[in-house]
CSV table of C-alpha atoms in Angstrom, one decimal:
chain,number,residue,atom,x,y,z
T,286,MET,CA,40.4,84.4,-69.5
T,287,THR,CA,43.4,84.3,-72.0
T,288,ASP,CA,44.1,87.3,-74.1
T,289,LYS,CA,43.0,85.4,-77.2
T,290,ARG,CA,39.6,84.5,-75.8
T,291,LEU,CA,39.1,88.0,-74.4
T,292,ASN,CA,39.8,89.4,-77.8
T,293,GLU,CA,37.4,86.9,-79.4
T,294,ARG,CA,34.7,88.0,-76.9
T,295,ARG,CA,35.2,91.7,-77.6
T,296,THR,CA,35.2,91.1,-81.3
T,297,ALA,CA,31.8,89.4,-81.0
T,298,LEU,CA,30.2,92.4,-79.4
T,299,PRO,CA,27.7,94.0,-81.9
T,300,ARG,CA,28.0,97.6,-83.1
T,301,THR,CA,30.4,98.7,-80.3
T,302,ALA,CA,33.3,97.2,-78.4
T,303,ALA,CA,32.1,98.3,-75.0
T,304,PRO,CA,28.7,98.7,-73.4
T,305,ARG,CA,27.2,102.1,-73.5
T,306,ALA,CA,26.7,104.0,-70.2
T,307,ARG,CA,23.3,104.0,-68.5
T,308,THR,CA,21.0,107.0,-68.9
T,309,ALA,CA,22.1,110.1,-66.9
T,310,SER,CA,19.0,110.1,-64.7
T,311,GLU,CA,19.4,106.4,-63.6
T,312,THR,CA,21.5,105.3,-60.7
T,313,ALA,CA,23.8,102.2,-60.7
T,314,THR,CA,21.5,100.6,-58.2
T,315,GLN,CA,18.4,101.1,-60.4
T,316,ARG,CA,20.2,99.7,-63.4
T,317,LEU,CA,21.4,96.7,-61.4
T,318,GLY,CA,17.8,96.0,-60.2
T,319,ARG,CA,16.6,96.0,-63.8
T,320,LEU,CA,19.4,93.7,-65.0
T,321,LEU,CA,18.6,91.2,-62.3
T,322,ASP,CA,15.0,91.2,-63.4
T,323,LEU,CA,15.9,91.3,-67.1
T,324,VAL,CA,17.9,88.0,-67.2
T,325,PRO,CA,15.1,85.6,-65.9
T,326,TRP,CA,12.5,87.5,-68.0
T,327,LEU,CA,14.5,87.1,-71.2
T,328,LEU,CA,15.1,83.4,-70.5
T,329,ARG,CA,11.3,83.0,-70.3
T,330,HIS,CA,10.7,85.0,-73.5
T,331,GLN,CA,13.3,83.8,-75.9
T,332,GLY,CA,13.1,85.6,-79.3
T,333,VAL,CA,11.3,88.7,-77.9
T,334,SER,CA,11.9,91.9,-79.8
T,335,LEU,CA,14.0,94.7,-78.5
T,336,GLU,CA,10.9,97.0,-78.6
T,337,GLU,CA,8.7,94.6,-76.5
T,338,ALA,CA,11.5,94.2,-73.9
T,339,ALA,CA,11.9,98.0,-73.8
T,340,ARG,CA,8.1,98.4,-73.2
T,341,GLU,CA,8.2,95.7,-70.5
T,342,PHE,CA,10.9,97.5,-68.5
T,343,SER,CA,9.8,101.1,-69.4
T,344,VAL,CA,13.1,102.1,-71.1
T,345,SER,CA,14.2,102.7,-74.7
T,346,PRO,CA,15.3,99.9,-77.1
T,347,ARG,CA,18.7,101.6,-77.1
T,348,GLN,CA,18.9,101.1,-73.3
T,349,ILE,CA,18.0,97.4,-73.6
T,350,GLU,CA,20.8,97.1,-76.2
T,351,SER,CA,23.2,98.7,-73.7
T,352,ASP,CA,22.0,96.4,-70.9
T,353,LEU,CA,22.6,93.4,-73.2
T,354,GLU,CA,26.1,94.6,-74.1
T,355,LEU,CA,26.8,94.7,-70.3
T,356,LEU,CA,25.3,91.3,-69.7
T,357,PHE,CA,27.5,89.9,-72.5
T,358,LEU,CA,30.5,90.6,-70.2
T,359,CYS,CA,28.9,89.0,-67.1
T,360,GLY,CA,28.8,85.5,-65.8
T,361,THR,CA,29.7,83.1,-63.0
T,362,PRO,CA,33.2,83.0,-61.3
T,363,GLY,CA,35.8,81.9,-63.7
T,364,TYR,CA,34.7,84.4,-66.3
T,365,THR,CA,35.9,82.4,-69.3
T,366,HIS,CA,34.0,82.1,-72.5
T,367,ALA,CA,32.1,79.1,-71.0
T,368,GLU,CA,30.9,81.1,-68.0
T,369,LEU,CA,29.9,84.3,-69.6
T,370,ILE,CA,26.3,85.0,-70.6
T,371,ASP,CA,25.6,84.5,-74.3
T,372,ALA,CA,23.3,87.2,-75.6
T,373,GLN,CA,22.3,87.6,-79.3
T,374,TRP,CA,20.1,90.3,-80.8
T,375,ASP,CA,21.5,90.9,-84.3
T,376,ASP,CA,18.1,90.4,-86.0
T,377,GLY,CA,16.3,92.6,-83.5
T,378,HIS,CA,15.1,89.6,-81.4
T,379,ILE,CA,16.8,88.7,-78.2
T,380,TYR,CA,18.1,85.2,-77.4
T,381,LEU,CA,19.8,84.5,-74.1
T,382,ALA,CA,21.8,81.5,-73.0
T,383,ASN,CA,24.2,80.3,-70.4
T,384,ALA,CA,22.4,82.4,-67.7
T,385,ASP,CA,20.5,79.8,-65.8
T,386,ASP,CA,22.7,80.1,-62.7
T,387,ILE,CA,22.3,83.8,-62.5
T,388,ALA,CA,18.5,83.6,-63.1
T,389,ALA,CA,18.0,81.0,-60.4
T,390,PRO,CA,16.1,82.4,-57.3
T,391,MET,CA,18.2,83.1,-54.3
T,392,ARG,CA,17.9,80.7,-51.3
T,393,LEU,CA,18.4,81.8,-47.7
T,394,THR,CA,20.8,79.9,-45.6
T,395,ARG,CA,19.6,78.7,-42.3
T,396,ASP,CA,21.6,81.4,-40.5
T,397,GLU,CA,20.0,84.0,-42.8
T,398,ALA,CA,16.6,82.6,-42.2
T,399,VAL,CA,17.1,82.8,-38.4
T,400,THR,CA,18.3,86.4,-38.6
T,401,LEU,CA,15.3,87.4,-40.8
T,402,THR,CA,12.9,85.5,-38.5
T,403,ALA,CA,14.3,87.3,-35.4
T,404,GLY,CA,13.9,90.7,-37.2
T,405,LEU,CA,10.3,90.0,-38.2
T,406,GLN,CA,9.4,88.7,-34.7
T,407,ALA,CA,10.9,91.9,-33.2
T,408,LEU,CA,8.9,94.0,-35.6
T,409,SER,CA,5.7,92.2,-34.8
T,410,SER,CA,6.5,92.5,-31.0
T,411,ILE,CA,6.6,96.3,-31.1
T,412,LEU,CA,3.3,96.8,-33.0
T,413,VAL,CA,0.4,94.5,-32.3
T,414,ASN,CA,-1.7,93.7,-35.5
T,415,SER,CA,1.3,94.3,-37.8
T,416,GLU,CA,-0.4,92.3,-40.6
T,417,ILE,CA,2.4,92.7,-43.2
T,418,ALA,CA,5.1,91.5,-40.8
T,419,ASP,CA,2.9,88.6,-39.6
T,420,ARG,CA,2.2,87.5,-43.1
T,421,THR,CA,5.8,87.7,-44.2
T,422,LEU,CA,6.9,85.8,-41.1
T,423,ALA,CA,4.3,83.0,-41.8
T,424,LYS,CA,5.6,82.7,-45.4
T,425,LEU,CA,9.2,82.6,-44.2
T,426,ARG,CA,8.5,79.8,-41.7
T,427,ALA,CA,6.6,77.9,-44.4
T,428,ALA,CA,9.4,78.3,-46.9
T,429,THR,CA,12.1,77.1,-44.4
T,430,THR,CA,9.9,74.1,-43.5
T,431,ALA,CA,9.5,73.2,-47.2
T,432,ALA,CA,13.2,73.6,-47.9
T,433,ASP,CA,14.2,71.5,-44.8
T,434,PRO,CA,11.3,69.2,-43.9
T,435,GLY,CA,13.4,67.6,-41.1
T,436,GLY,CA,14.5,70.8,-39.6
T,437,GLY,CA,11.1,72.1,-38.3
T,438,GLN,CA,9.9,75.6,-38.3
T,439,ILE,CA,12.1,78.4,-36.9
T,440,ALA,CA,10.5,80.1,-33.9
T,441,LEU,CA,12.4,82.2,-31.5
T,442,ASP,CA,11.4,83.1,-27.9
T,443,LEU,CA,12.2,86.8,-27.6
T,444,ASP,CA,10.7,87.1,-24.2
T,445,ASP,CA,9.2,90.5,-25.2
T,446,GLY,CA,7.0,90.9,-22.1
T,447,SER,CA,3.8,90.9,-24.1
T,448,GLN,CA,2.0,88.4,-22.0
T,449,HIS,CA,0.3,90.8,-19.7
T,450,ALA,CA,-2.9,89.5,-18.1
T,451,VAL,CA,-5.1,91.9,-20.0
T,452,MET,CA,-3.3,91.7,-23.4
T,453,THR,CA,-5.7,89.1,-24.7
T,454,GLN,CA,-8.7,91.3,-24.1
T,455,LEU,CA,-7.0,94.3,-25.5
T,456,LYS,CA,-6.0,92.4,-28.7
T,457,GLU,CA,-9.6,91.2,-29.0
T,458,ALA,CA,-11.0,94.7,-28.7
T,459,LEU,CA,-8.5,96.1,-31.2
T,460,ALA,CA,-9.1,93.4,-33.8
T,461,GLY,CA,-12.9,93.5,-33.4
T,462,ARG,CA,-13.2,97.3,-33.2
T,463,ARG,CA,-14.9,97.1,-29.9
T,464,ARG,CA,-14.8,99.6,-27.1
T,465,VAL,CA,-13.0,98.4,-23.9
T,466,HIS,CA,-13.6,99.4,-20.3
T,467,LEU,CA,-10.4,99.9,-18.3
T,468,SER,CA,-9.6,99.9,-14.7
T,469,TYR,CA,-6.4,102.0,-14.9
T,470,TYR,CA,-4.0,103.0,-12.2
T,471,VAL,CA,-2.9,106.6,-12.4
T,472,ALA,CA,0.5,106.8,-10.7
T,473,THR,CA,0.6,110.6,-10.4
T,474,ARG,CA,-2.6,110.6,-8.3
T,475,ASP,CA,-2.1,107.1,-6.7
T,476,GLU,CA,-5.6,106.1,-7.7
T,477,THR,CA,-7.4,103.6,-9.9
T,478,THR,CA,-9.8,105.2,-12.5
T,479,GLU,CA,-12.6,103.7,-14.6
T,480,ARG,CA,-12.8,104.7,-18.2
T,481,ASP,CA,-14.1,103.6,-21.6
T,482,VAL,CA,-11.5,103.6,-24.5
T,483,ASP,CA,-11.7,103.1,-28.3
T,484,LEU,CA,-8.4,101.5,-29.1
T,485,MET,CA,-6.2,102.8,-31.9
T,486,ARG,CA,-3.1,100.6,-31.5
T,487,ILE,CA,-0.9,98.7,-29.1
T,488,VAL,CA,2.8,99.4,-29.4
T,489,ASN,CA,6.1,98.6,-27.6
T,490,LEU,CA,8.3,101.6,-26.9
T,491,ASP,CA,11.7,101.2,-25.2
T,492,GLY,CA,10.6,97.8,-23.8
T,493,GLN,CA,7.3,99.0,-22.4
T,494,TRP,CA,3.9,98.2,-23.8
T,495,TYR,CA,1.4,101.0,-24.3
T,496,LEU,CA,-2.1,101.2,-25.8
T,497,GLU,CA,-3.2,104.4,-27.6
T,498,GLY,CA,-6.9,105.2,-27.9
T,499,TRP,CA,-9.7,107.7,-27.6
T,500,CYS,CA,-10.5,108.0,-23.9
T,501,HIS,CA,-14.1,109.0,-23.4
T,502,ARG,CA,-13.4,110.1,-19.8
T,503,ALA,CA,-10.7,112.6,-21.0
T,504,GLY,CA,-12.3,113.4,-24.3
T,505,GLY,CA,-9.1,113.0,-26.3
T,506,VAL,CA,-6.4,110.6,-27.4
T,507,ARG,CA,-4.4,109.1,-24.5
T,508,PHE,CA,-1.5,106.7,-24.0
T,509,PHE,CA,-1.9,104.0,-21.3
T,510,ARG,CA,0.8,101.7,-19.9
T,511,VAL,CA,-0.5,98.2,-20.3
T,512,ASP,CA,1.1,97.1,-17.0
T,513,ARG,CA,-1.0,99.6,-15.2
T,514,VAL,CA,-4.3,98.3,-16.6
T,515,ALA,CA,-5.7,96.4,-13.6
T,516,ALA,CA,-8.7,95.0,-15.6
T,517,ALA,CA,-10.0,95.2,-19.2
T,518,THR,CA,-13.5,94.3,-20.3
T,519,VAL,CA,-14.5,94.2,-24.0
T,520,LEU,CA,-17.8,95.9,-24.5
T,521,ASP,CA,-20.5,95.1,-27.0
T,522,VAL,CA,-20.2,98.6,-28.4
T,523,ASP,CA,-18.6,99.9,-31.6
T,524,GLY,CA,-15.0,101.0,-30.7
T,525,THR,CA,-14.2,103.0,-33.8
T,526,PRO,CA,-12.3,106.1,-32.7
T,527,PRO,CA,-13.8,109.4,-33.8
T,528,PRO,CA,-12.4,111.2,-36.9
T,529,GLU,CA,-10.4,113.7,-34.8
T,530,ALA,CA,-8.5,110.8,-33.1
T,531,THR,CA,-5.0,111.2,-34.6
T,532,PRO,CA,-2.2,108.8,-33.6
T,533,ARG,CA,0.8,110.4,-32.0
T,534,ASP,CA,4.1,110.6,-33.8
T,535,LEU,CA,6.2,107.9,-32.1
T,536,ASP,CA,9.4,109.7,-32.9
T,537,GLU,CA,8.4,112.1,-30.2
T,538,GLU,CA,8.2,111.5,-26.5
T,539,VAL,CA,5.3,109.2,-25.4
T,540,PHE,CA,4.0,111.8,-23.1
T,541,VAL,CA,3.9,115.2,-24.6
T,542,PRO,CA,3.0,118.1,-22.2
T,543,SER,CA,-0.1,120.1,-23.1
T,544,ASP,CA,-0.7,123.8,-22.9
T,545,SER,CA,-2.8,123.3,-19.8
T,546,ASP,CA,0.0,121.6,-17.8
T,547,LEU,CA,1.6,123.5,-14.9
T,548,THR,CA,5.2,124.7,-15.3
T,549,VAL,CA,7.2,124.0,-12.2
T,550,GLU,CA,10.7,125.1,-11.3
T,551,ILE,CA,12.6,122.9,-8.8
T,552,GLU,CA,16.0,123.5,-7.2
T,553,THR,CA,17.8,120.4,-5.8
T,554,SER,CA,21.0,119.6,-4.0
T,555,PRO,CA,23.6,117.4,-5.7
T,556,GLN,CA,22.1,114.3,-3.9
T,557,ALA,CA,18.7,114.9,-5.7
T,558,ALA,CA,20.1,116.0,-9.0
T,559,TRP,CA,19.1,112.7,-10.5
T,560,ILE,CA,15.5,114.0,-11.0
T,561,ALA,CA,16.8,116.0,-14.0
T,562,ASP,CA,17.7,112.7,-15.7
T,563,TYR,CA,14.7,110.7,-14.4
T,564,TYR,CA,11.8,113.0,-15.3
T,565,PRO,CA,11.1,114.5,-18.8
T,566,ASN,CA,11.8,118.2,-18.4
T,567,GLU,CA,11.8,121.5,-20.2
T,568,GLY,CA,15.3,122.5,-19.2
T,569,VAL,CA,18.1,122.0,-16.7
T,570,ARG,CA,20.6,124.5,-15.3
T,571,ARG,CA,23.5,122.8,-13.5
T,572,SER,CA,25.8,124.6,-11.0
T,573,ALA,CA,29.5,123.9,-10.3
T,574,ASP,CA,28.6,122.4,-6.9
T,575,GLY,CA,26.5,119.7,-8.5
T,576,SER,CA,23.1,121.2,-7.7
T,577,VAL,CA,20.5,121.7,-10.4
T,578,ARG,CA,17.5,123.8,-11.2
T,579,VAL,CA,15.1,121.9,-13.4
T,580,THR,CA,11.8,123.0,-15.1
T,581,LEU,CA,9.0,120.4,-15.4
T,582,LYS,CA,5.6,120.3,-17.0
T,583,VAL,CA,3.1,118.5,-14.8
T,584,ALA,CA,-0.6,117.7,-15.3
T,585,ASP,CA,-1.2,117.3,-11.6
T,586,PRO,CA,0.7,119.3,-8.9
T,587,ALA,CA,0.2,116.4,-6.5
T,588,LEU,CA,3.1,114.6,-8.2
T,589,VAL,CA,5.4,117.5,-7.3
T,590,ARG,CA,4.1,117.7,-3.7
T,591,ARG,CA,4.8,114.0,-3.2
T,592,LEU,CA,8.2,114.3,-4.8
T,593,MET,CA,9.2,117.2,-2.6
T,594,LEU,CA,8.1,115.3,0.6
T,595,ARG,CA,10.1,112.3,-0.6
T,596,LEU,CA,13.3,114.4,-1.1
T,597,GLY,CA,12.9,116.3,2.1
T,598,GLY,CA,15.5,119.0,2.4
T,599,ASP,CA,17.3,118.0,-0.8
T,600,ALA,CA,14.9,119.9,-3.0
T,601,LYS,CA,12.5,122.8,-3.0
T,602,VAL,CA,9.9,124.4,-5.3
T,603,VAL,CA,11.1,127.7,-6.7
T,604,SER,CA,7.9,128.5,-8.7
T,605,PRO,CA,5.0,128.8,-8.8
T,606,ALA,CA,4.9,130.4,-5.4
T,607,GLU,CA,1.5,129.0,-4.5
T,608,LEU,CA,2.8,125.4,-5.1
T,609,ALA,CA,5.9,126.2,-2.9
T,610,ILE,CA,3.5,127.3,-0.1
T,611,ALA,CA,1.4,124.2,-0.5
T,612,VAL,CA,4.4,121.9,-0.3
T,613,ALA,CA,5.6,123.8,2.8
T,614,ASP,CA,2.2,123.5,4.5
T,615,GLU,CA,1.9,119.8,3.7
T,616,ALA,CA,5.4,119.2,5.1
T,617,GLN,CA,4.5,121.2,8.2
T,618,ALA,CA,1.3,119.2,8.7
T,619,ALA,CA,3.2,115.9,8.4
T,620,LEU,CA,5.7,117.1,11.1
T,621,ALA,CA,3.1,118.4,13.5
T,622,PRO,CA,2.3,115.0,15.2
T,623,TYR,CA,6.0,114.5,16.0
T,624,GLU,CA,6.3,118.1,17.4
T,625,THR,CA,3.3,117.5,19.7
T,626,THR,CA,4.8,114.2,20.9
T,627,ALA,CA,8.1,115.8,21.7
């Protein structure tokens, strides 16, 4: 803009040569949001009074004047007199012109639409029955189809591993608030259990699918790995969890030790030190030679007994003493047939 035109523009500003500052309690981001809403609203309400505009945006008439003085210096690239917004309110009524480009709704490019679609699909994939994400994704796909009829809908194959054999039944039970009967493999006891569960949610954590629900066998809220559900049957029974069923904070570990779990201290050689990184633990002490002493919380001592037999001489139970004795007895029983043969 030439100096002459700039001076003409500044001279035209009513009451003051520069826009007044925003209120002290308002951030620049908050003001920008109001300005972006203010422009299209004023274009639809030509001649509206300063007082009515102030009521609409919950600010004072003086703040609306300050916003108009700022808009008066805004426009599209080029920023000459022809590109700047024309705002008039000398008689207390607001008239806005030359702002159609700024007021036009933003359109996503195809790259932006693909990025947003991928994000929404990822959000949907980590929380089954995420209604808000699903509705937004459907609207986005409809909008991209309407904007580009020949381009087809955007659908991405994220290969999120959600197609477990029992997932259909679990989703059905969750959506219909029906109790589900599970045949569930418990790895720590190497057995398949039967239990009835009132589902609360199905989530994806660190690439693994879990269902959370009120387990009638355990009498409490439990997490179950979906890939360990051997079979699921939707029952014709109300599956609403009891009031005391509280979802676990997903910022914490999936499996949180309870007060009733056994505290076990294990000492390992450097070759077996990997268990300190592989198993959730309560603490690790590392020695200069690479050996470690790790403290675990376990619900079933059988897990520790099997782990010790697997590691052989590379690990031993330090405490509790009764578990150390049980491991030694089990190891001796396993070796007895070989000693007899020899």
